[in-house]
Structure formats: structure tokens, C-alpha cells
Tab-separated table of C-alpha atoms in Angstrom:
chain	number	residue	atom	x	y	z
S	12	ASP	CA	0.000	0.000	0.000
S	13	VAL	CA	1.568	3.266	-1.179
S	14	GLU	CA	-0.079	5.498	1.419
S	15	PHE	CA	1.062	3.225	4.263
S	16	ALA	CA	4.612	3.256	2.884
S	17	PHE	CA	4.636	7.053	2.769
S	18	ALA	CA	3.103	7.264	6.258
S	19	SER	CA	5.949	5.051	7.482
S	20	ALA	CA	8.458	7.330	5.763
S	21	SER	CA	6.906	10.341	7.469
S	22	PHE	CA	7.006	8.627	10.866
S	23	SER	CA	10.642	7.673	10.265
S	24	ALA	CA	11.455	11.332	9.651
S	25	LEU	CA	9.748	12.288	12.924
S	26	LEU	CA	11.762	9.688	14.831
S	27	GLY	CA	14.910	11.051	13.224
S	28	ILE	CA	14.096	14.510	14.572
S	29	GLN	CA	13.265	13.211	18.040
S	30	SER	CA	16.448	11.164	18.273
S	31	GLY	CA	18.775	13.977	17.181
S	32	SER	CA	19.717	12.701	13.717
S	33	ASN	CA	21.722	15.078	11.532
S	34	LEU	CA	19.372	17.764	10.269
S	35	GLN	CA	20.920	18.257	6.844
S	36	SER	CA	20.648	14.547	6.123
S	37	LEU	CA	17.042	14.602	7.321
S	38	ALA	CA	16.263	17.623	5.134
S	39	ASN	CA	17.616	15.851	2.069
S	40	GLN	CA	15.695	12.694	2.922
S	41	MET	CA	12.434	14.548	3.515
S	42	SER	CA	12.787	16.561	0.327
S	43	LEU	CA	12.955	13.295	-1.585
S	44	TYR	CA	9.941	11.881	0.268
S	45	SER	CA	7.825	15.019	-0.122
S	46	GLY	CA	8.539	15.188	-3.849
S	47	LYS	CA	7.314	11.645	-4.339
S	48	MET	CA	4.278	12.204	-2.116
S	49	LYS	CA	3.274	15.296	-4.055
S	50	GLU	CA	3.830	13.505	-7.350
S	51	MET	CA	1.552	10.648	-6.264
S	52	ASN	CA	-1.008	12.928	-4.573
S	53	VAL	CA	-0.738	11.273	-1.135
S	54	ASN	CA	-2.077	14.166	0.898
S	55	TYR	CA	-1.929	13.312	4.596
S	56	PRO	CA	1.685	12.052	4.752
S	57	PHE	CA	2.681	14.921	2.447
S	58	THR	CA	1.273	17.494	4.869
S	59	CYS	CA	2.978	15.768	7.824
S	60	ILE	CA	6.343	15.787	6.145
S	61	GLN	CA	5.924	19.429	5.153
S	62	VAL	CA	5.785	20.265	8.870
S	63	TYR	CA	8.914	18.233	9.602
S	64	GLU	CA	10.806	19.579	6.603
S	65	CYS	CA	10.004	23.196	7.498
S	66	PHE	CA	11.027	22.503	11.099
S	67	VAL	CA	14.387	21.121	9.982
S	68	ARG	CA	15.092	23.840	7.430
S	69	ASN	CA	14.347	26.521	10.033
S	70	LEU	CA	17.045	25.100	12.291
S	71	VAL	CA	19.495	24.646	9.433
S	72	GLY	CA	18.991	28.268	8.390
S	73	GLU	CA	17.264	28.053	5.039
S	74	THR	CA	14.202	30.164	5.949
S	75	GLY	CA	13.271	33.601	7.284
S	76	ASP	CA	11.746	33.629	10.767
S	77	PRO	CA	12.867	30.316	12.300
S	78	THR	CA	9.807	30.089	14.549
S	79	GLU	CA	7.261	30.141	11.702
S	80	LEU	CA	6.219	27.233	9.513
S	81	SER	CA	5.508	27.964	5.871
S	82	TYR	CA	5.820	25.902	2.725
S	83	GLY	CA	5.970	27.383	-0.743
S	84	GLY	CA	5.349	30.827	0.742
S	85	LYS	CA	2.125	29.754	2.496
S	86	ASP	CA	1.509	29.330	6.224
S	87	LEU	CA	1.138	25.622	6.876
S	88	LEU	CA	-1.657	25.960	9.413
S	89	GLY	CA	-3.849	27.911	7.015
S	90	ASN	CA	-3.177	25.351	4.327
S	91	MET	CA	-4.076	22.506	6.702
S	92	ILE	CA	-7.375	24.121	7.662
S	93	GLU	CA	-8.269	24.755	4.031
S	94	THR	CA	-7.383	21.308	2.725
S	95	GLN	CA	-7.714	18.728	5.523
S	96	ASN	CA	-8.416	20.359	8.919
S	97	LYS	CA	-7.347	17.281	10.873
S	98	THR	CA	-6.549	17.570	14.574
S	99	SER	CA	-3.572	15.232	14.189
S	100	LEU	CA	-1.981	17.643	11.715
S	101	LYS	CA	-2.619	20.647	13.954
S	102	ASN	CA	-0.941	18.997	16.945
S	103	GLN	CA	2.169	18.358	14.848
S	104	TYR	CA	2.152	21.982	13.663
S	105	TYR	CA	1.830	23.439	17.160
S	106	PHE	CA	4.378	21.060	18.668
S	107	ALA	CA	6.925	21.984	16.002
S	108	ARG	CA	6.338	25.691	16.525
S	109	MET	CA	6.488	25.513	20.319
S	110	PHE	CA	9.774	23.588	20.120
S	111	LEU	CA	11.270	26.081	17.671
S	112	ALA	CA	10.150	29.037	19.775
S	113	TYR	CA	11.669	27.445	22.884
S	114	VAL	CA	14.975	26.616	21.207
S	115	PHE	CA	15.272	30.117	19.761
S	116	GLY	CA	14.564	31.664	23.159
S	117	ARG	CA	11.178	33.160	22.297
S	118	TYR	CA	9.547	31.904	25.444
S	119	GLU	CA	6.310	33.904	25.285
S	120	LEU	CA	5.641	32.548	21.802
S	121	ALA	CA	6.579	29.057	23.008
S	122	ALA	CA	4.003	29.362	25.802
S	123	GLU	CA	1.375	30.575	23.325
S	124	MET	CA	2.053	27.635	21.002
S	125	ALA	CA	2.031	25.265	24.005
S	126	ASP	CA	-1.450	26.489	24.921
S	127	GLN	CA	-2.624	25.831	21.365
S	128	TYR	CA	-0.942	22.429	21.377
S	129	ARG	CA	-2.713	21.350	24.570
S	130	LYS	CA	-6.065	21.899	22.856
S	131	VAL	CA	-5.209	19.344	20.156
S	132	ALA	CA	-2.610	17.168	21.915
S	133	PRO	CA	-2.814	13.413	21.337
S	134	LYS	CA	-3.824	11.262	24.285
S	135	MET	CA	-1.970	8.145	23.175
S	136	ILE	CA	0.611	6.587	25.479
S	137	ASN	CA	3.724	6.469	23.329
S	138	PRO	CA	7.254	7.933	23.296
S	139	ARG	CA	5.946	11.082	21.666
S	140	LEU	CA	3.905	11.715	24.814
S	141	ALA	CA	7.143	11.723	26.823
S	142	ASN	CA	8.521	14.472	24.585
S	143	GLN	CA	5.268	16.373	25.023
S	144	ILE	CA	5.539	16.143	28.824
S	145	PHE	CA	9.212	17.140	28.751
S	146	TYR	CA	8.996	20.197	26.515
S	147	LEU	CA	5.752	21.522	27.966
S	148	ALA	CA	7.426	21.504	31.392
S	149	LEU	CA	10.596	23.209	30.116
S	150	ILE	CA	8.507	25.878	28.393
S	151	ALA	CA	6.375	26.442	31.492
S	152	LEU	CA	9.461	27.083	33.624
S	153	ALA	CA	11.240	29.251	31.043
S	154	SER	CA	8.228	31.416	30.183
S	155	ALA	CA	6.676	31.959	33.617
S	156	ASP	CA	6.522	35.488	34.956
S	157	GLU	CA	6.513	36.201	38.686
S	158	GLU	CA	2.779	35.570	39.037
S	159	ALA	CA	2.949	32.257	37.178
S	160	LYS	CA	6.133	30.863	38.746
S	161	SER	CA	4.374	28.807	41.424
S	162	GLU	CA	1.970	27.291	38.901
S	163	ALA	CA	4.843	26.507	36.516
S	164	ARG	CA	6.804	24.870	39.327
S	165	ASP	CA	3.830	22.678	40.232
S	166	ALA	CA	3.332	21.677	36.582
S	167	ALA	CA	7.033	20.817	36.276
S	168	ALA	CA	6.844	18.616	39.391
S	169	VAL	CA	3.921	16.676	37.910
S	170	ALA	CA	5.789	16.338	34.610
S	171	LEU	CA	8.895	15.094	36.412
S	172	THR	CA	6.901	12.357	38.145
S	173	GLU	CA	5.457	11.299	34.792
S	174	LEU	CA	8.867	11.297	33.096
S	175	GLU	CA	10.411	9.265	35.901
S	176	GLY	CA	7.735	6.668	35.169
S	177	TRP	CA	9.176	6.344	31.655
S	178	LEU	CA	12.607	5.396	32.999
S	179	GLY	CA	11.431	1.822	33.521
S	180	ALA	CA	10.657	1.604	29.811
S	181	SER	CA	13.976	3.076	28.674
S	182	GLN	CA	16.781	4.647	30.675
S	183	TRP	CA	18.534	5.289	27.364
S	184	ASN	CA	15.781	7.513	25.975
S	185	PHE	CA	14.650	9.320	29.091
S	186	ALA	CA	17.423	9.543	31.714
S	187	HIS	CA	18.910	12.768	30.339
S	188	LYS	CA	15.450	14.344	30.091
S	189	VAL	CA	14.783	13.602	33.756
S	190	LYS	CA	18.157	15.099	34.739
S	191	LEU	CA	17.585	18.253	32.706
S	192	LEU	CA	14.091	18.823	34.074
S	193	LYS	CA	15.419	18.281	37.599
S	194	ALA	CA	18.167	20.829	36.876
S	195	GLU	CA	15.634	23.386	35.668
S	196	ILE	CA	13.504	22.839	38.766
S	197	ALA	CA	16.556	23.209	41.039
S	198	PHE	CA	17.488	26.412	39.159
S	199	HIS	CA	13.950	27.694	39.641
S	200	ASP	CA	14.055	26.856	43.371
S	201	GLY	CA	17.482	28.429	43.914
S	202	TYR	CA	19.387	25.230	44.709
S	203	VAL	CA	22.563	26.297	42.933
S	204	ALA	CA	24.854	23.363	43.748
S	205	ASP	CA	22.185	20.796	42.897
S	206	ALA	CA	21.355	22.543	39.628
S	207	ALA	CA	25.020	22.659	38.554
S	208	THR	CA	25.459	18.922	39.153
S	209	LEU	CA	22.188	18.013	37.441
S	210	TYR	CA	22.978	20.087	34.335
S	211	ASP	CA	26.331	18.354	34.000
S	212	ASP	CA	24.655	14.967	34.420
S	213	ALA	CA	22.086	15.820	31.729
S	214	ILE	CA	24.806	16.973	29.320
S	215	ARG	CA	26.937	13.887	29.921
S	216	ILE	CA	24.105	11.351	29.625
S	217	ALA	CA	22.622	13.004	26.529
S	218	GLY	CA	26.056	12.772	24.908
S	219	GLU	CA	26.587	9.159	25.925
S	220	HIS	CA	23.146	8.245	24.567
S	221	ARG	CA	23.654	10.242	21.340
S	222	PHE	CA	20.859	12.793	21.815
S	223	VAL	CA	23.014	15.639	20.542
S	224	HIS	CA	20.085	18.077	20.175
S	225	GLU	CA	19.158	17.744	23.841
S	226	GLN	CA	22.820	17.799	24.833
S	227	ALA	CA	22.953	21.201	23.118
S	228	ILE	CA	19.794	22.391	24.879
S	229	ALA	CA	21.138	21.235	28.259
S	230	CYS	CA	24.426	23.073	27.647
S	231	GLU	CA	22.619	26.257	26.677
S	232	ARG	CA	20.326	26.130	29.687
S	233	CYS	CA	23.336	25.506	31.918
S	234	GLY	CA	24.920	28.601	30.389
S	235	VAL	CA	21.793	30.590	31.229
S	236	PHE	CA	21.972	29.238	34.783
S	237	TYR	CA	25.583	30.368	35.253
S	238	SER	CA	24.970	33.708	33.544
S	239	THR	CA	22.028	34.404	35.840
S	240	SER	CA	24.113	33.314	38.833
S	241	GLY	CA	26.803	35.896	38.025
S	242	ASN	CA	29.404	33.576	36.474
S	243	PRO	CA	29.836	34.899	32.902
S	244	ARG	CA	33.133	33.110	32.251
S	245	ILE	CA	31.714	29.682	33.112
S	246	ALA	CA	28.501	30.546	31.240
S	247	GLY	CA	30.504	31.378	28.138
S	248	GLY	CA	32.122	27.953	28.206
S	249	TYR	CA	28.751	26.217	28.266
S	250	PHE	CA	27.359	28.454	25.528
S	251	THR	CA	30.393	27.624	23.385
S	252	ARG	CA	29.839	23.915	23.915
S	253	ALA	CA	26.149	24.354	23.099
S	254	CYS	CA	27.108	25.976	19.784
S	255	GLU	CA	29.368	23.029	19.009
S	256	TYR	CA	26.597	20.541	19.715
S	257	TYR	CA	24.033	22.518	17.721
S	258	LEU	CA	26.446	22.510	14.786
S	259	LYS	CA	26.997	18.790	15.188
S	260	TRP	CA	23.225	18.343	15.042
S	261	GLY	CA	23.142	20.512	11.922
S	262	ALA	CA	21.272	23.471	13.481
S	263	LYS	CA	23.490	26.133	11.924
S	264	ARG	CA	20.921	28.926	12.320
S	265	LYS	CA	20.517	28.215	16.021
S	266	ALA	CA	24.286	28.023	16.580
S	267	SER	CA	24.743	31.373	14.834
S	268	ASP	CA	21.981	33.001	16.873
S	269	LEU	CA	23.373	31.661	20.126
S	270	PHE	CA	26.877	32.895	19.304
S	271	GLN	CA	25.626	36.382	18.513
S	272	GLN	CA	23.261	36.650	21.478
S	273	ARG	CA	25.251	34.975	24.215
S	274	ILE	CA	28.895	34.162	23.596
S	275	SER	CA	29.993	37.622	22.447
S	276	ASN	CA	28.179	39.119	25.455
S	277	GLU	CA	29.786	36.752	27.967
S	278	ARG	CA	33.364	37.504	26.915
């Protein structure tokens, strides 16, 4: 069945993104898939892979605003509503945008996209749910203002309990996520020594388990932690490492933005 084969190809691309596969290789692969899907008029997998391809090309640096998703000059959400209007497509759109907004440090936009995502989020128990729990908690902590800090902390605690439940299924996939969320909670609560140790654990485990994208995120967040704590020299070292890991992942646009926004300012 052709549609099943293309759906499998689309799912494979999503797993590649979630596991930290090289973005340029993924972009090339998805371009090939999307061309064939369009040629054979296989609409649903084609729309899915458009989201993933835009997501990847934003990080690589082949688009304008890296937090928007457009294909052929058209906003993908508008196109989805016009042509298919399926909830499953909308949740992929909003998840991609909330992740991009978080990675590029646009936390208010990330929180806005997270709110939209919750309205259409899948209820299935699968590894994608673990990523949903993880990133929604990170966004809640990063975007909370003074009034929302307590609520964000409570949400992060619930998310941590849920993520720890996934450790029994796979230490390899989830141990670094648990460490990073614990580090962010310790940072939020002012436990400086605990946060420093937990960030280093998250960075090390993500590297050992080959999740280079989340190794980069952990390094960047550790840099933010040290910068906020009044240690610009140490922060600069973590930001530099984060740039290296983002480049290894293939996220050239993100590495460039981080260098301009953080490293030059920490020197």
C-alpha cells in the first residue's frame, strides 16, 4: 500500500528529529519523500512531512523567521485548515512551533504555542507523549513570569513524576530528560549546587546516549543558569559547547543566533 509506505516514511522522519539525527541529512531525505508524495497525490503524509521539513530547514537556516512554519510561501496551518483540517496535523504543527520558539529563546511565543498544542494534543501513550511532557514543562518554567512561577513549578513537578515513570521503559531515551528537568527545577528553586550537578549529568548522559540536540539544549540552559548566577566566564564555556553541539546536530541557524546573542556578550 503506497499510502502506508509514505506514512511510514513520514514517521521515520519524525523519529529522526526526536532522536537527534543530523538535520541536513534529514532535510535531504524529507525533500525526496515530499517530492514523491506530491507527485503521487498522497495528501496526509505529504502534509505531515511538510511540517517536519520546514522545522528542519528553520534550524538549518534556510528560511526567514525560524519560529514560523511555511511551505511554498504559504503558512502551513492555514493550508491545513483549508485542505484537511485534521486535529492530528494541527498537533504536529503546534508542537513543532512551540519547540522552535523554545529553542530560539522566544519563550512567550513558546508558551502561546504550548497552549494551542494542549487543545489538540494526542492522548496516546507512546514515546511522543514523553517528549510532550518534557517540553511543555521546560517551556512552562522558562516562560513563567513572577505571578505564574508557582503554577509553573507545580506543573514541572507533575511532569517530572510522569517522566520518571518512563525510565522503567527506557533509561537510554529518558534519563537525560529527567536530569535536565530536575536541573531546571533546582534552578527555579534556587538550589545552585544541585542545579550545577544536574545540568552536567544531563549533558553527559545526553552525549553518551547520542541525543546531541538535547545535549545542546542542556548546555545552553546551563549557560543561562551560570549567567544568571553571576558567572559569565563559566557561562561562556557552556554556551560555546552548546554551539558546538548545535552545529553537530546541523542546526546552523541556532548556533549562529546563540553565538551572537550569548557568547559575544559573555566575553
